[in-house]
Each structure stands twice: as C-alpha cells, then as structure tokens.
Amino acid sequence: MKIAMYWGASCGGCDVSLLSLHEKILDLLKEVEIVFWPCAMDFKYEDVEKMPDGSIDICFYNGAIRTEENEKIAKLLRKKSKKLVAYGSCAIEGCVIGLANLYSREEILKEVYSKDVPGEDLPEFLPYLKTLEQVVSIDASIPGCPPPTPILEDALNALLQGRQFGKNVALCDECPRKDSKPDKIEIDNIYRWHEKKDSGECFLAQGIICMGPATRGGCKAECITANIPCTGCVGPIPKIKEQGISMISAIASIISNKNEDEVIEKIEDYVGTFYKYSAAKLLPEGRLKDES
Ligand code: SF4
Ligand code: SF4
Ligand code: SF4
C-alpha cells in the first residue's frame, strides 16, 4: 500500500505524532511504502506530479491551507490519491492557527513583519485560512492536535483494513475523574487552570472549564490523566454540530444564580476557550474584520 504524508500550514506536531506509535510504527512500515513525506525525506513536488492519478492509496494531509502553495499541493494530492485524509485539527477545523481568521491579512503581515513584508519569491499568503475540506473533498479525518495516540492507532488500523473508525461517546464517559462529576453541578466561580489547587475531582465541578462534555471521546482522556483540563482538540461528539455553543450552554446551566454576572465575566477569551480549534471552520471565507 502506497502512502503519503504532507504538511500544509502546520506546526510540525502532526508529523511528529506518528512517532508516538513507538515500535508500532515498524509494524506499519512493513505494510506500507512511503512515496511522499517531505518532512522526513527529500521528495520534490515534481516526483508527485509524475505519479499516475490515483496511484497513492492513502494520503494524510496535516496543516491548514494558508498559502497558495498549500492549496496547489492539496489539489495535486487529491488528484493523485485514492483516499485523502485530513490529519489533525488544523486540516479539519483550522485549529489554533485558524484564530488568525479573526484578523485581516494586512493586519497579520503588519504585526509580524512591521514594514518589510517579504516579497515576490514566496508563495502568496491567502486572504484567510481554509480547512482542507474547504478546498478539496476528503474521504476521512483523524482528529486531534495532534491526533492522540489511541485515536491514531485506531484510525490507521481501520484505514488499512478498510473499516470505519471513531467513537460516538463524550470524553466524560472515558474520563478517570468521571465518578467525581456530580449529576447536578453548581458553581459560584470560574477559575483558570493555574488559579486553583486541583482537588483531583472533575474539573468542571471545581469551576475549571473542561471541554469534556462537548468533546468526542477516543483519546482516553490523555490531558486529564496528566491533570490538565480538556481543551476539546478532538472536536465535537457526533450528535452535536457545534462544540463551542454546546459547551457555552453547558457552562450557563451550571452557574449558580447568586452571582451569575460576576462569574460570566471571569471567562476570559471566549473564542480562545470555546472555539480554539473550530473558529476557522465556523467562519468560512470570513474574517470578522474585512480587508477593505
Ligand atoms: S493540529 Fe496541532 S499538532 Fe497538528 S499541525 Fe495543527 S497545531 Fe500542529
Ligand atoms: S468535565 Fe472534564 S474532568 Fe469532568 S468528567 Fe468530564 S472530562 Fe472529566
Ligand atoms: S483530553 Fe481533550 S484536549 Fe486532551 S487530547 Fe483529549 S480531546 Fe484533546
């Protein structure tokens, strides 16, 4: 089986995440032939152009589409691949780099380069960031920032065996703290994670925002096992369309009536808290601020 891995606008973490398979990567390599992986080996775009259409069995595309080059290679790899898989949150939803869509291209360039914006030899920086599916059709997606090892293992095995993958439960269902989550939570304050001594109980019950109730399970609660609340990188549970609004609604329902306004004001950065991964997908072709 021929596979390819490509990075668009990416931090590189998704490429590195394959190494989290440890020795299992050797089993994987027995079954596949890597025909294109620029992060790890010296391949040229001309090598891909010369391949017959549909000759790559599975191509994993990580990172979002931010430059003309990202877009061009996404289209090329779509043509050359039987299955194109969006790998990681940037490719699927835009992720943290998609938060740049809150600003116009000019604002970003001015902030980063002050006045000497690099010139002609670089690929065009597109007016806004797009997800992979906003550019080409995809056949599957492997969620996470980067995909947590349990999700990655399941997805890779499923893709090689041609079966479906992905859990249909909320993260809370597999959380090691779930027994300390009361049926009815009532909080009279909201804390950022570093502001409160962790009691070891459900983060939400402690007043610390944890995206678990609105997030799809499958990662085996990796962050919570490391005593860090979930930020929702795997995306929404399938039965809800919108993770951010679902979580805002969950938070609204547990705030005590006593000092409601004060508690709500303690939530800093709504977009960064509830839409950290999905802002770009939810603002298709749209920055909040226009370039004109
Ligand atoms: S999904 Fe996360 S780890 Fe992967 S490229 Fe994007 S920011 Fe990096
Ligand atoms: S809210 Fe967070 S800490 Fe509480 S049970 Fe759900 S995932 Fe676990
Ligand atoms: S606990 Fe949440 S943030 Fe951490 S890997 Fe799982 S889904 Fe992602």
GROMACS .gro file of C-alpha atoms in nm, residues 128-252:
model
  125
  128TYR     CA    1  -0.780   3.387   0.505
  129LEU     CA    2  -0.705   3.038   0.627
  130LYS     CA    3  -0.911   2.746   0.495
  131THR     CA    4  -0.960   2.391   0.611
  132LEU     CA    5  -0.865   2.110   0.375
  133GLU     CA    6  -1.229   2.029   0.302
  134GLN     CA    7  -1.292   2.390   0.202
  135VAL     CA    8  -1.050   2.330  -0.086
  136VAL     CA    9  -1.087   1.964  -0.191
  137SER     CA   10  -1.308   1.670  -0.100
  138ILE     CA   11  -1.179   1.440   0.175
  139ASP     CA   12  -1.251   1.076   0.248
  140ALA     CA   13  -1.185   1.065   0.624
  141SER     CA   14  -1.039   1.264   0.909
  142ILE     CA   15  -0.821   1.180   1.207
  143PRO     CA   16  -0.892   1.439   1.476
  144GLY     CA   17  -0.676   1.592   1.748
  145CYS     CA   18  -0.399   1.845   1.795
  146PRO     CA   19  -0.204   1.637   1.717
  147PRO     CA   20  -0.409   1.315   1.692
  148PRO     CA   21  -0.371   1.143   2.031
  149THR     CA   22  -0.204   0.801   2.010
  150PRO     CA   23  -0.517   0.588   2.085
  151ILE     CA   24  -0.711   0.771   1.812
  152LEU     CA   25  -0.421   0.748   1.569
  153GLU     CA   26  -0.370   0.375   1.624
  154ASP     CA   27  -0.738   0.301   1.578
  155ALA     CA   28  -0.765   0.520   1.269
  156LEU     CA   29  -0.455   0.382   1.097
  157ASN     CA   30  -0.560   0.021   1.158
  158ALA     CA   31  -0.912   0.099   1.037
  159LEU     CA   32  -0.790   0.271   0.722
  160LEU     CA   33  -0.554  -0.014   0.638
  161GLN     CA   34  -0.835  -0.264   0.695
  162GLY     CA   35  -1.094  -0.050   0.518
  163ARG     CA   36  -1.328  -0.012   0.816
  164GLN     CA   37  -1.494   0.285   0.991
  165PHE     CA   38  -1.339   0.441   1.299
  166GLY     CA   39  -1.416   0.699   1.569
  167LYS     CA   40  -1.602   0.679   1.899
  168ASN     CA   41  -1.954   0.808   1.946
  169VAL     CA   42  -1.926   0.900   2.312
  170ALA     CA   43  -1.833   1.213   2.502
  171LEU     CA   44  -1.491   1.241   2.661
  172CYS     CA   45  -1.655   1.249   3.007
  173ASP     CA   46  -1.753   0.884   2.953
  174GLU     CA   47  -1.390   0.773   2.946
  175CYS     CA   48  -1.253   1.028   3.193
  176PRO     CA   49  -1.073   0.894   3.501
  177ARG     CA   50  -1.248   1.170   3.703
  178LYS     CA   51  -1.599   1.088   3.585
  179ASP     CA   52  -1.708   0.933   3.917
  180SER     CA   53  -1.645   1.266   4.090
  181LYS     CA   54  -1.868   1.453   3.844
  182PRO     CA   55  -2.196   1.519   4.027
  183ASP     CA   56  -2.527   1.465   3.845
  184LYS     CA   57  -2.605   1.827   3.910
  185ILE     CA   58  -2.312   2.068   3.912
  186GLU     CA   59  -2.347   2.418   4.054
  187ILE     CA   60  -2.052   2.656   4.054
  188ASP     CA   61  -2.022   3.003   4.200
  189ASN     CA   62  -1.691   3.092   4.043
  190ILE     CA   63  -1.483   3.016   3.736
  191TYR     CA   64  -1.110   2.966   3.763
  192ARG     CA   65  -0.839   2.938   3.507
  193TRP     CA   66  -0.648   2.617   3.550
  194HIS     CA   67  -0.348   2.777   3.724
  195GLU     CA   68  -0.566   2.978   3.966
  196LYS     CA   69  -0.691   2.687   4.174
  197LYS     CA   70  -0.531   2.399   4.357
  198ASP     CA   71  -0.656   2.089   4.184
  199SER     CA   72  -0.857   1.868   4.419
  200GLY     CA   73  -0.833   1.574   4.178
  201GLU     CA   74  -1.210   1.582   4.116
  202CYS     CA   75  -1.397   1.662   3.796
  203PHE     CA   76  -1.255   1.993   3.670
  204LEU     CA   77  -1.594   2.134   3.580
  205ALA     CA   78  -1.727   2.066   3.930
  206GLN     CA   79  -1.427   2.263   4.062
  207GLY     CA   80  -1.522   2.560   3.843
  208ILE     CA   81  -1.238   2.499   3.596
  209ILE     CA   82  -1.353   2.495   3.233
  210CYS     CA   83  -1.311   2.150   3.084
  211MET     CA   84  -1.448   2.084   2.735
  212GLY     CA   85  -1.510   1.716   2.812
  213PRO     CA   86  -1.893   1.722   2.796
  214ALA     CA   87  -1.890   1.857   2.438
  215THR     CA   88  -1.583   1.670   2.312
  216ARG     CA   89  -1.570   1.337   2.136
  217GLY     CA   90  -1.405   1.053   2.328
  218GLY     CA   91  -1.129   0.831   2.195
  219CYS     CA   92  -0.813   0.993   2.330
  220LYS     CA   93  -0.852   0.805   2.660
  221ALA     CA   94  -0.858   1.146   2.831
  222GLU     CA   95  -0.485   1.198   2.776
  223CYS     CA   96  -0.476   1.551   2.918
  224ILE     CA   97  -0.692   1.477   3.220
  225THR     CA   98  -0.476   1.177   3.301
  226ALA     CA   99  -0.193   1.434   3.316
  227ASN     CA  100  -0.413   1.656   3.540
  228ILE     CA  101  -0.486   1.911   3.267
  229PRO     CA  102  -0.842   2.001   3.170
  230CYS     CA  103  -0.956   1.914   2.818
  231THR     CA  104  -0.950   2.197   2.563
  232GLY     CA  105  -1.150   1.997   2.310
  233CYS     CA  106  -0.892   1.917   2.039
  234VAL     CA  107  -1.074   1.609   1.909
  235GLY     CA  108  -1.379   1.816   1.817
  236PRO     CA  109  -1.748   1.772   1.892
  237ILE     CA  110  -1.926   1.449   1.979
  238PRO     CA  111  -2.108   1.338   1.663
  239LYS     CA  112  -2.459   1.409   1.792
  240ILE     CA  113  -2.383   1.780   1.838
  241LYS     CA  114  -2.300   2.005   1.547
  242GLU     CA  115  -2.122   2.276   1.732
  243GLN     CA  116  -1.883   2.215   2.017
  244GLY     CA  117  -1.843   2.577   2.130
  245ILE     CA  118  -2.210   2.663   2.166
  246SER     CA  119  -2.280   2.330   2.328
  247MET     CA  120  -2.013   2.398   2.591
  248ILE     CA  121  -2.127   2.758   2.649
  249SER     CA  122  -2.474   2.625   2.707
  250ALA     CA  123  -2.340   2.359   2.948
  251ILE     CA  124  -2.149   2.626   3.144
  252ALA     CA  125  -2.453   2.855   3.153
   0.00000   0.00000   0.00000
